[in-house]
Short mmCIF file of C-alpha atoms and ligand atoms in Angstrom, two decimals:
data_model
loop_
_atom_site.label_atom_id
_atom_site.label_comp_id
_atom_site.label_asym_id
_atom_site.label_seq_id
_atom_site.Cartn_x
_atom_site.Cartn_y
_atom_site.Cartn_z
CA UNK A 394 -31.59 2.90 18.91
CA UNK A 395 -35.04 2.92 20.36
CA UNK A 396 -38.35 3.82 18.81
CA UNK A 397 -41.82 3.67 19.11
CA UNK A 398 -44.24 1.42 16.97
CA UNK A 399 -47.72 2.75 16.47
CA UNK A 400 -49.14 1.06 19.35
CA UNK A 401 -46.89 3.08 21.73
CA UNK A 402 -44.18 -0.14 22.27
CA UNK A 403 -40.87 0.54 21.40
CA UNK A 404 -38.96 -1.67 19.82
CA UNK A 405 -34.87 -1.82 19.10
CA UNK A 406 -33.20 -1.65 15.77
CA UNK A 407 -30.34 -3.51 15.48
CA UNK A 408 -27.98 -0.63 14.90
CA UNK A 409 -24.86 -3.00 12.77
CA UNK A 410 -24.74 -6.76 12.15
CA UNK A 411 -21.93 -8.37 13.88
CA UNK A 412 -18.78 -8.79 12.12
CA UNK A 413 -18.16 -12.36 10.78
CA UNK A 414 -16.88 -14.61 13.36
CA UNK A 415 -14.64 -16.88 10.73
CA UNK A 416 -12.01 -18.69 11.69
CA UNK A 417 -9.05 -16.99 9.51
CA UNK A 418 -6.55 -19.65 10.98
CA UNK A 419 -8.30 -23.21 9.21
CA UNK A 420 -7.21 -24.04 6.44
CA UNK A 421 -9.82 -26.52 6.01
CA UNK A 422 -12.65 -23.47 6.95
CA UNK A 423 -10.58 -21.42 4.23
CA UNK A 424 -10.74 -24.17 1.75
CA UNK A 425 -14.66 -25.29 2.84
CA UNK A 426 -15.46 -21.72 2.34
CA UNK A 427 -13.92 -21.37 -1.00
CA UNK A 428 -15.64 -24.84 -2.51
CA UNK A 429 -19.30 -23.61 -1.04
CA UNK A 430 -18.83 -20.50 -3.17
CA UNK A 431 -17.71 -22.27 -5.87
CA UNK A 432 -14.01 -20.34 -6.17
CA UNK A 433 -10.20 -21.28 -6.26
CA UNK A 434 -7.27 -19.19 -5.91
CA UNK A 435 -5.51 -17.82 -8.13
CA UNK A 436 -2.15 -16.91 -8.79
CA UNK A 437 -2.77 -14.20 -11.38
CA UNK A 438 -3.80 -12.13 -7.83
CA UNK A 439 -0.76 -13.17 -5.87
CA UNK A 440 -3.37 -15.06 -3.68
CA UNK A 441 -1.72 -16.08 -0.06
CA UNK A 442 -4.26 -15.42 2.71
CA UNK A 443 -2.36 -15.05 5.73
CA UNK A 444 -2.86 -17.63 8.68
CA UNK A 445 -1.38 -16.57 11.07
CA UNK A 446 -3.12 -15.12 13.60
CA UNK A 447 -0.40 -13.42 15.51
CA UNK A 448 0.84 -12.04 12.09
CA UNK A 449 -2.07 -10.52 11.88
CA UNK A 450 -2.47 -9.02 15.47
CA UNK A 451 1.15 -8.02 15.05
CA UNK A 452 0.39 -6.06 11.53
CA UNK A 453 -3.22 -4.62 12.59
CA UNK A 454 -1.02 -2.78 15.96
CA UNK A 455 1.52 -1.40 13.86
CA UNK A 456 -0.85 0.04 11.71
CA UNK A 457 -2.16 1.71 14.36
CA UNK A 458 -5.67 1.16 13.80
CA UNK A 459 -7.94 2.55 16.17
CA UNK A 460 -11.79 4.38 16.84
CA UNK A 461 -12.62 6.85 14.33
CA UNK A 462 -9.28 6.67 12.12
CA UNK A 463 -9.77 6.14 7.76
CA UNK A 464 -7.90 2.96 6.88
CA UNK A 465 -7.76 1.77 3.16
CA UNK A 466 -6.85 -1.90 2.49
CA UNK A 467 -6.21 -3.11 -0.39
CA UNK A 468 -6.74 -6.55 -1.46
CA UNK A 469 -8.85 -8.36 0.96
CA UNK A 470 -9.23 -11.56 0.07
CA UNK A 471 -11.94 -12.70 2.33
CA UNK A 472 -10.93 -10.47 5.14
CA UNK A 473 -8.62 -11.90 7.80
CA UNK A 474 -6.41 -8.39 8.29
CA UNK A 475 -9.99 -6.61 7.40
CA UNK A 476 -11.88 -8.33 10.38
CA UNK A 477 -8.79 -7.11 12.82
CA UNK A 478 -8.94 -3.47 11.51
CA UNK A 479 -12.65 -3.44 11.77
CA UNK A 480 -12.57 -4.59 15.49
CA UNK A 481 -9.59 -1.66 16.08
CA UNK A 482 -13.28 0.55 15.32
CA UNK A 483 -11.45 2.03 12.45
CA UNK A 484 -13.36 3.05 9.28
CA UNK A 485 -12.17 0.86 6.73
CA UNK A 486 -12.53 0.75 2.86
CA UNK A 487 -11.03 -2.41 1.21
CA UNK A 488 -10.09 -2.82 -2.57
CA UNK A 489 -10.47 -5.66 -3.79
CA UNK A 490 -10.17 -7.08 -7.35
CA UNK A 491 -11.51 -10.20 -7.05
CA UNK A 492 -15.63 -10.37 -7.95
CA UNK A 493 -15.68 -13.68 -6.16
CA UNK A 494 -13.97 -12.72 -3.08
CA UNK A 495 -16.14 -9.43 -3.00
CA UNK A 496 -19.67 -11.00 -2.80
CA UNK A 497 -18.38 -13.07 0.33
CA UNK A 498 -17.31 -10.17 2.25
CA UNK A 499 -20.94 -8.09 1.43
CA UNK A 500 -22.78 -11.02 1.34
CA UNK A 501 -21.42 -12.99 4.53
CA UNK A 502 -18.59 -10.99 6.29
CA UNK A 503 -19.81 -7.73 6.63
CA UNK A 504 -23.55 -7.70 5.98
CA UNK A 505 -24.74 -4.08 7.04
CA UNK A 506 -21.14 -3.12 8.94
CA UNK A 507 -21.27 0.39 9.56
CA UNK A 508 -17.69 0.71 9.07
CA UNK A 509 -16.88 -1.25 6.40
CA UNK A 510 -16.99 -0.15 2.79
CA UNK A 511 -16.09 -2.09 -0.63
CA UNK A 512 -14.33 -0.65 -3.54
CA UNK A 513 -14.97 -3.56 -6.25
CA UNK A 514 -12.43 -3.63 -8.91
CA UNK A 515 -8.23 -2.98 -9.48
CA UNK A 516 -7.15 -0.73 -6.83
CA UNK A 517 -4.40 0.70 -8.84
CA UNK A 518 -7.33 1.97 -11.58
CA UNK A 519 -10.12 3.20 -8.04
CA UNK A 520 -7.91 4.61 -5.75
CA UNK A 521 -7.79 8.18 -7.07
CA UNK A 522 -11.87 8.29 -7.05
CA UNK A 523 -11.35 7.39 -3.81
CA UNK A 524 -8.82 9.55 -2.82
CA UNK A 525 -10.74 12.66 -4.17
CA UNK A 526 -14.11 11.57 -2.77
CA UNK A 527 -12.62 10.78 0.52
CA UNK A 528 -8.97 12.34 1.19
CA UNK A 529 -5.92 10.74 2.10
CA UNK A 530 -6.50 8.19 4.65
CA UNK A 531 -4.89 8.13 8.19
CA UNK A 532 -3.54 4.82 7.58
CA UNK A 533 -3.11 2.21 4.20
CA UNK A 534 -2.72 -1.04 4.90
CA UNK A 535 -2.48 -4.38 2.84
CA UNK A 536 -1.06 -8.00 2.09
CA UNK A 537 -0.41 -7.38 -1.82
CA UNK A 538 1.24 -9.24 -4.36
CA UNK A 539 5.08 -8.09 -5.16
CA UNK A 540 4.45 -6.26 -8.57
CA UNK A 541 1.37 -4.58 -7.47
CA UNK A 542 2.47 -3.62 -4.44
CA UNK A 543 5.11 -1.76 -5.43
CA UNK A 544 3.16 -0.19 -8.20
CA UNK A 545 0.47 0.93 -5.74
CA UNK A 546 2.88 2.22 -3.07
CA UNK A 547 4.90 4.27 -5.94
CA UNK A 548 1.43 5.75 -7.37
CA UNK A 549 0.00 7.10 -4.38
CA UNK A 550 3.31 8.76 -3.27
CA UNK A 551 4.15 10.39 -6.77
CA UNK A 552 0.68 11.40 -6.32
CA UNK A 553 1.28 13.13 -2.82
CA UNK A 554 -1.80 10.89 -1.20
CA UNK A 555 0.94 10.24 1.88
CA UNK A 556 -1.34 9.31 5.15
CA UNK A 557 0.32 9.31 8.04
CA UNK A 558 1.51 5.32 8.25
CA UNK A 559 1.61 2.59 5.81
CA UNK A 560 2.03 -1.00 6.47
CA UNK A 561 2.72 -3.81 3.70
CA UNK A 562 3.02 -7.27 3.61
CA UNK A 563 5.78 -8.23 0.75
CA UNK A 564 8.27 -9.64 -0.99
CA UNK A 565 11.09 -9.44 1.19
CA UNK A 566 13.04 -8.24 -1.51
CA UNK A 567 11.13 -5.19 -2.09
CA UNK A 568 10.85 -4.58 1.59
CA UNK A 569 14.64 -4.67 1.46
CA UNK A 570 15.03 -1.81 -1.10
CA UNK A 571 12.44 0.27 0.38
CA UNK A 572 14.24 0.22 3.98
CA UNK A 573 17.66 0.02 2.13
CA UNK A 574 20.17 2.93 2.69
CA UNK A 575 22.74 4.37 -0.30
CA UNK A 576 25.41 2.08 0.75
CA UNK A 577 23.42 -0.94 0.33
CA UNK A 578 22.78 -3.34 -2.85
CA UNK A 579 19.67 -2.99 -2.52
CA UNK A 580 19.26 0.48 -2.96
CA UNK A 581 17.58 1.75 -5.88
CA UNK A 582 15.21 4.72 -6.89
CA UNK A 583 12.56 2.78 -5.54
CA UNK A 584 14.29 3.44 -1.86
CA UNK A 585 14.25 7.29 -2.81
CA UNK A 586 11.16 7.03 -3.98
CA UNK A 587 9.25 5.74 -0.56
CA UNK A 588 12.53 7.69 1.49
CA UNK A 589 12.01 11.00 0.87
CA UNK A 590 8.53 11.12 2.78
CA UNK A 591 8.70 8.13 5.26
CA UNK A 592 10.86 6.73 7.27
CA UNK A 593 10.42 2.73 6.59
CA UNK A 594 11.20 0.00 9.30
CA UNK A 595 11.55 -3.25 8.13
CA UNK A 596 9.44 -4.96 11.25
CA UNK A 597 9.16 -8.44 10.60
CA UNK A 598 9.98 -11.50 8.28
CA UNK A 599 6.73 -13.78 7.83
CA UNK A 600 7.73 -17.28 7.16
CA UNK A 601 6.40 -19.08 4.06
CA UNK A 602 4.06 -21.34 6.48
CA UNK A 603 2.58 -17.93 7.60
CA UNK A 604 0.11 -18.20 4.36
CA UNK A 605 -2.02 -20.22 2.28
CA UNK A 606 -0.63 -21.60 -0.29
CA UNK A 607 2.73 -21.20 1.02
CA UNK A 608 4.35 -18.63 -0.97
CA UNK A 609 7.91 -20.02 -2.63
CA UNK A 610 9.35 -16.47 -1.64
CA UNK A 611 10.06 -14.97 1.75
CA UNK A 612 7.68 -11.99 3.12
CA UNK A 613 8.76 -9.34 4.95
CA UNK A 614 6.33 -6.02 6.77
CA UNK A 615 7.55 -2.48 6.50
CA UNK A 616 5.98 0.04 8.05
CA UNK A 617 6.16 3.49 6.68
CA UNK A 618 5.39 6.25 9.30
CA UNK A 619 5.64 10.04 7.68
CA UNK A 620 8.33 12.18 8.25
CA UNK A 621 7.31 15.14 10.41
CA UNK A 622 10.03 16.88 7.73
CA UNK A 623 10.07 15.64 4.38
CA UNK A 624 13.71 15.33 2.73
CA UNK A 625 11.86 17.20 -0.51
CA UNK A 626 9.56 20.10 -0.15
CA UNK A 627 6.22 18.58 -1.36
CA UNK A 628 5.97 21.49 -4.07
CA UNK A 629 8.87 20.35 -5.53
CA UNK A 630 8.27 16.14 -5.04
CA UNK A 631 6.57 15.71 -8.39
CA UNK A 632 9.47 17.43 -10.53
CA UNK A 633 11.60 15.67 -8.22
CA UNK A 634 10.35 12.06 -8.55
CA UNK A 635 9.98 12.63 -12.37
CA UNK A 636 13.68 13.50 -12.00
CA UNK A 637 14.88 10.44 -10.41
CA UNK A 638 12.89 8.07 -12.86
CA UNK A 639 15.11 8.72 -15.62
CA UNK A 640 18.16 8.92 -13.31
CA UNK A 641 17.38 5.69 -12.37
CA UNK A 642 15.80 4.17 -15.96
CA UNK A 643 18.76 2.87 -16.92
CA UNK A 644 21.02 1.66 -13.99
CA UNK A 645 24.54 1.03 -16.02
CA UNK A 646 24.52 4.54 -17.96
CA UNK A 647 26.29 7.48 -16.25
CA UNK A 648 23.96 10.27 -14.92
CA UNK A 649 24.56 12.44 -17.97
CA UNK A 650 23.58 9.69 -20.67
CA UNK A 651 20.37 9.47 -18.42
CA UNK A 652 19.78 12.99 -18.31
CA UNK A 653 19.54 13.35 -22.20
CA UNK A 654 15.72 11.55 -21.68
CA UNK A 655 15.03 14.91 -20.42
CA UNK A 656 15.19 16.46 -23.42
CA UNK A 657 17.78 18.79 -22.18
CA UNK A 658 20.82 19.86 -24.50
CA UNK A 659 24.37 18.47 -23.57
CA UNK A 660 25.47 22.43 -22.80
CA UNK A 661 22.71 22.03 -20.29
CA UNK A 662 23.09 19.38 -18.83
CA UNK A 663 26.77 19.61 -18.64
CA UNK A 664 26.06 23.05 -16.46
CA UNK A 665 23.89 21.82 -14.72
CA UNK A 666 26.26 18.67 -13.78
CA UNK A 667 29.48 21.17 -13.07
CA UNK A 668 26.96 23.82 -10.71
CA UNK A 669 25.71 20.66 -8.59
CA UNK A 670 29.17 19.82 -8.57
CA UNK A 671 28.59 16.10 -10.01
CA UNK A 672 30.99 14.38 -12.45
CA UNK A 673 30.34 13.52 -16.03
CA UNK A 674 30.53 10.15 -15.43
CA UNK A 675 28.54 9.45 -12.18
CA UNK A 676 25.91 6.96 -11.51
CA UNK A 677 22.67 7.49 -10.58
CA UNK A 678 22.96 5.39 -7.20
CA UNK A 679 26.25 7.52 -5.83
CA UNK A 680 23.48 10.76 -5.73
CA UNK A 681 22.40 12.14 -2.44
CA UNK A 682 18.86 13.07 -2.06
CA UNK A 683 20.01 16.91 -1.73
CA UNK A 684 22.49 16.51 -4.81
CA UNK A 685 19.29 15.43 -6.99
CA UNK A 686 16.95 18.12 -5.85
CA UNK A 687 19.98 20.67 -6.88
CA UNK A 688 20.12 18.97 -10.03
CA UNK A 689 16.69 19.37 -10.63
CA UNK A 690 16.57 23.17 -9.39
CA UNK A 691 19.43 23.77 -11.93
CA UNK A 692 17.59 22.03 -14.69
CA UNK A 693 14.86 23.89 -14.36
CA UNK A 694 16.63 27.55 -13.53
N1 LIG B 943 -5.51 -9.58 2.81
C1 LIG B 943 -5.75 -10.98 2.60
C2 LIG B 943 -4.94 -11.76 3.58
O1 LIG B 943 -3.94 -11.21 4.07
O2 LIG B 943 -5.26 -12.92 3.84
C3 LIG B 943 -5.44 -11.41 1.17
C4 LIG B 943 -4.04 -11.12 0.70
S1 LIG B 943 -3.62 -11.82 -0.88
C5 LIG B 943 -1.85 -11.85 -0.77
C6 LIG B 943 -3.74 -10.47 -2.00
C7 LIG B 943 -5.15 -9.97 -2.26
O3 LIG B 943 -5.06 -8.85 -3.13
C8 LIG B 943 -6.04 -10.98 -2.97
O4 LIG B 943 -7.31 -10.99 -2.37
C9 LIG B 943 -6.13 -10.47 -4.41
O5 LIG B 943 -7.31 -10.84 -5.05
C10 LIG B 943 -6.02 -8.98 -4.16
N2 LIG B 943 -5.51 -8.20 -5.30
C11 LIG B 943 -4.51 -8.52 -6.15
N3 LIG B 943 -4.33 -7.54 -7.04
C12 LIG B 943 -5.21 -6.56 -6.72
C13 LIG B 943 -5.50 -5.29 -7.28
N4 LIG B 943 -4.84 -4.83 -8.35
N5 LIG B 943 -6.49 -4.54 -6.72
C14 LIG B 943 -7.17 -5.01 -5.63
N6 LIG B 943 -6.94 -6.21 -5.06
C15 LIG B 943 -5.97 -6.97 -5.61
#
């Protein structure tokens, strides 16, 4: 940007400070940087920066960051995955909970980057300001610890905030039920949950070494792309996903013992069982997606 002083010279204003130029792959920078600020991990956070840098490359392109698009990360840390986004050019807003972690990336990472905003605090309590100040994002991205991740991913879909891909670093575990299909042992209503919108790819498995600390559990990423037709209408998702909560509360009990949480009376519930064709004593897991959304439609009718 060029302008004019008052004695008719012009000068140049720096139009963004760079972004930091850390090295995300030294342990011994990670750890130097930590002690100068006077802060430790913590485990409380799930704290495992990754280290990898092709791990990283590898997660930013299958995010499909890029110029121009909104990406939300959530949790940080000091900002290896948040420097690769912000290079894509993508307009990035980061949640992070830790104080300590926040003041290095305004005070040293990302000093005056144009495209870089903080969200200070739990991102399962500032999303929703967020999401109503901003919209859904094009893309969500993050390296989160098991229970929160799964808590954030299941909030912003029962919410219907559903951008267009999602990418998360997890427990393998998790990233197994999410990707796992009704024949499977992993399946759960946490694969309905995250199936009925996206179609999830388990992409990679990041090995324990791929962090620090070394996490004593295996990471996988899934990716989560949005279904061009969504296996629920969305008007109907909320009902829906109430629905398969208490299908799913209590694994061992037959559909119809779970179905009493509903407040429904046995003569209802026992029509609406025989009209969807289900039998009294089926479990929550033998369900199709399309037997559930009739169940619910005869619940309500
Ligand atoms: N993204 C960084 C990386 O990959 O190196 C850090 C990942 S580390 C596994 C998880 C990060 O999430 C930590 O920075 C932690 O403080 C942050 N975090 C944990 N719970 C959070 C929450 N509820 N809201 C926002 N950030 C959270």
């Amino acid at each position: 940007m060029e302008h004019f002083n008052r004695f008719g010279y012009f000068y140049i204003i720096p139009f963004a400070m760079a972004i930091w130029d850390f090295d995300y792959s030294s342990i011994s920078s990670i750890t130097r940087l930590l002690e100068e600020n006077g802060l430790g991990m913590t485990k409380k956070f799930g704290q495992n920066f990754l280290v990898s840098m092709s791990a990283l490359d590898r997660i930013t392109a299958l995010s499909g960051a890029c110029e121009g698009m909104r990406v939300w990360e959530v949790g940080p840390g000091i900002g290896a995955l948040t420097t690769k986004l912000l290079h894509s050019g993508a307009e990035v807003t980061a949640f992070e909970i830790d104080h300590g972690f926040c003041r290095i990336l305004r005070e040293q990472a990302y000093v005056d980057v144009p495209n870089f905003k903080l969200v200070e605090g739990d991102a399962l309590r500032n999303w929703k300001t967020e999401w109503e100040t901003q919209g859904t994002p094009d893309i969500i991205c993050a390296n989160l610890p098991y229970n929160v991740g799964s808590i954030f991913i299941a909030s912003v879909i029962e919410n219907r905030c559903l951008p267009q891909t999602m990418v998360f670093t997890l427990q393998s575990e998790v990233v197994d039920r999410i990707c796992a299909k009704q024949t499977d042992d992993a399946f759960s209503g946490f694969s309905i949950l995250t199936g009925i919108d996206y179609e999830n790819t388990d992409a990679m498995r990041l090995r324990s070494g791929c962090f620090f600390p070394s996490p004593n559990v295996d990471s996988s990423v899934v990716v989560m792309r949005k279904r061009e037709n969504p296996l629920v209408p969305d008007a109907e998702a909320r009902d829906f996903l109430e629905l398969v909560r208490i299908l799913f509360a209590q694994r061992r009990k037959t559909v119809k013992n779970n179905l009493k949480a509903t407040g429904k009376s046995s003569a209802d519930i026992d029509r609406a069982l025989t009209e969807c064709g289900i039998s009294q004593t089926e479990r929550a897991e033998k369900l199709s997606v399309g037997q559930i959304l009739a169940l619910k439609r005869s619940l309500q009718g």
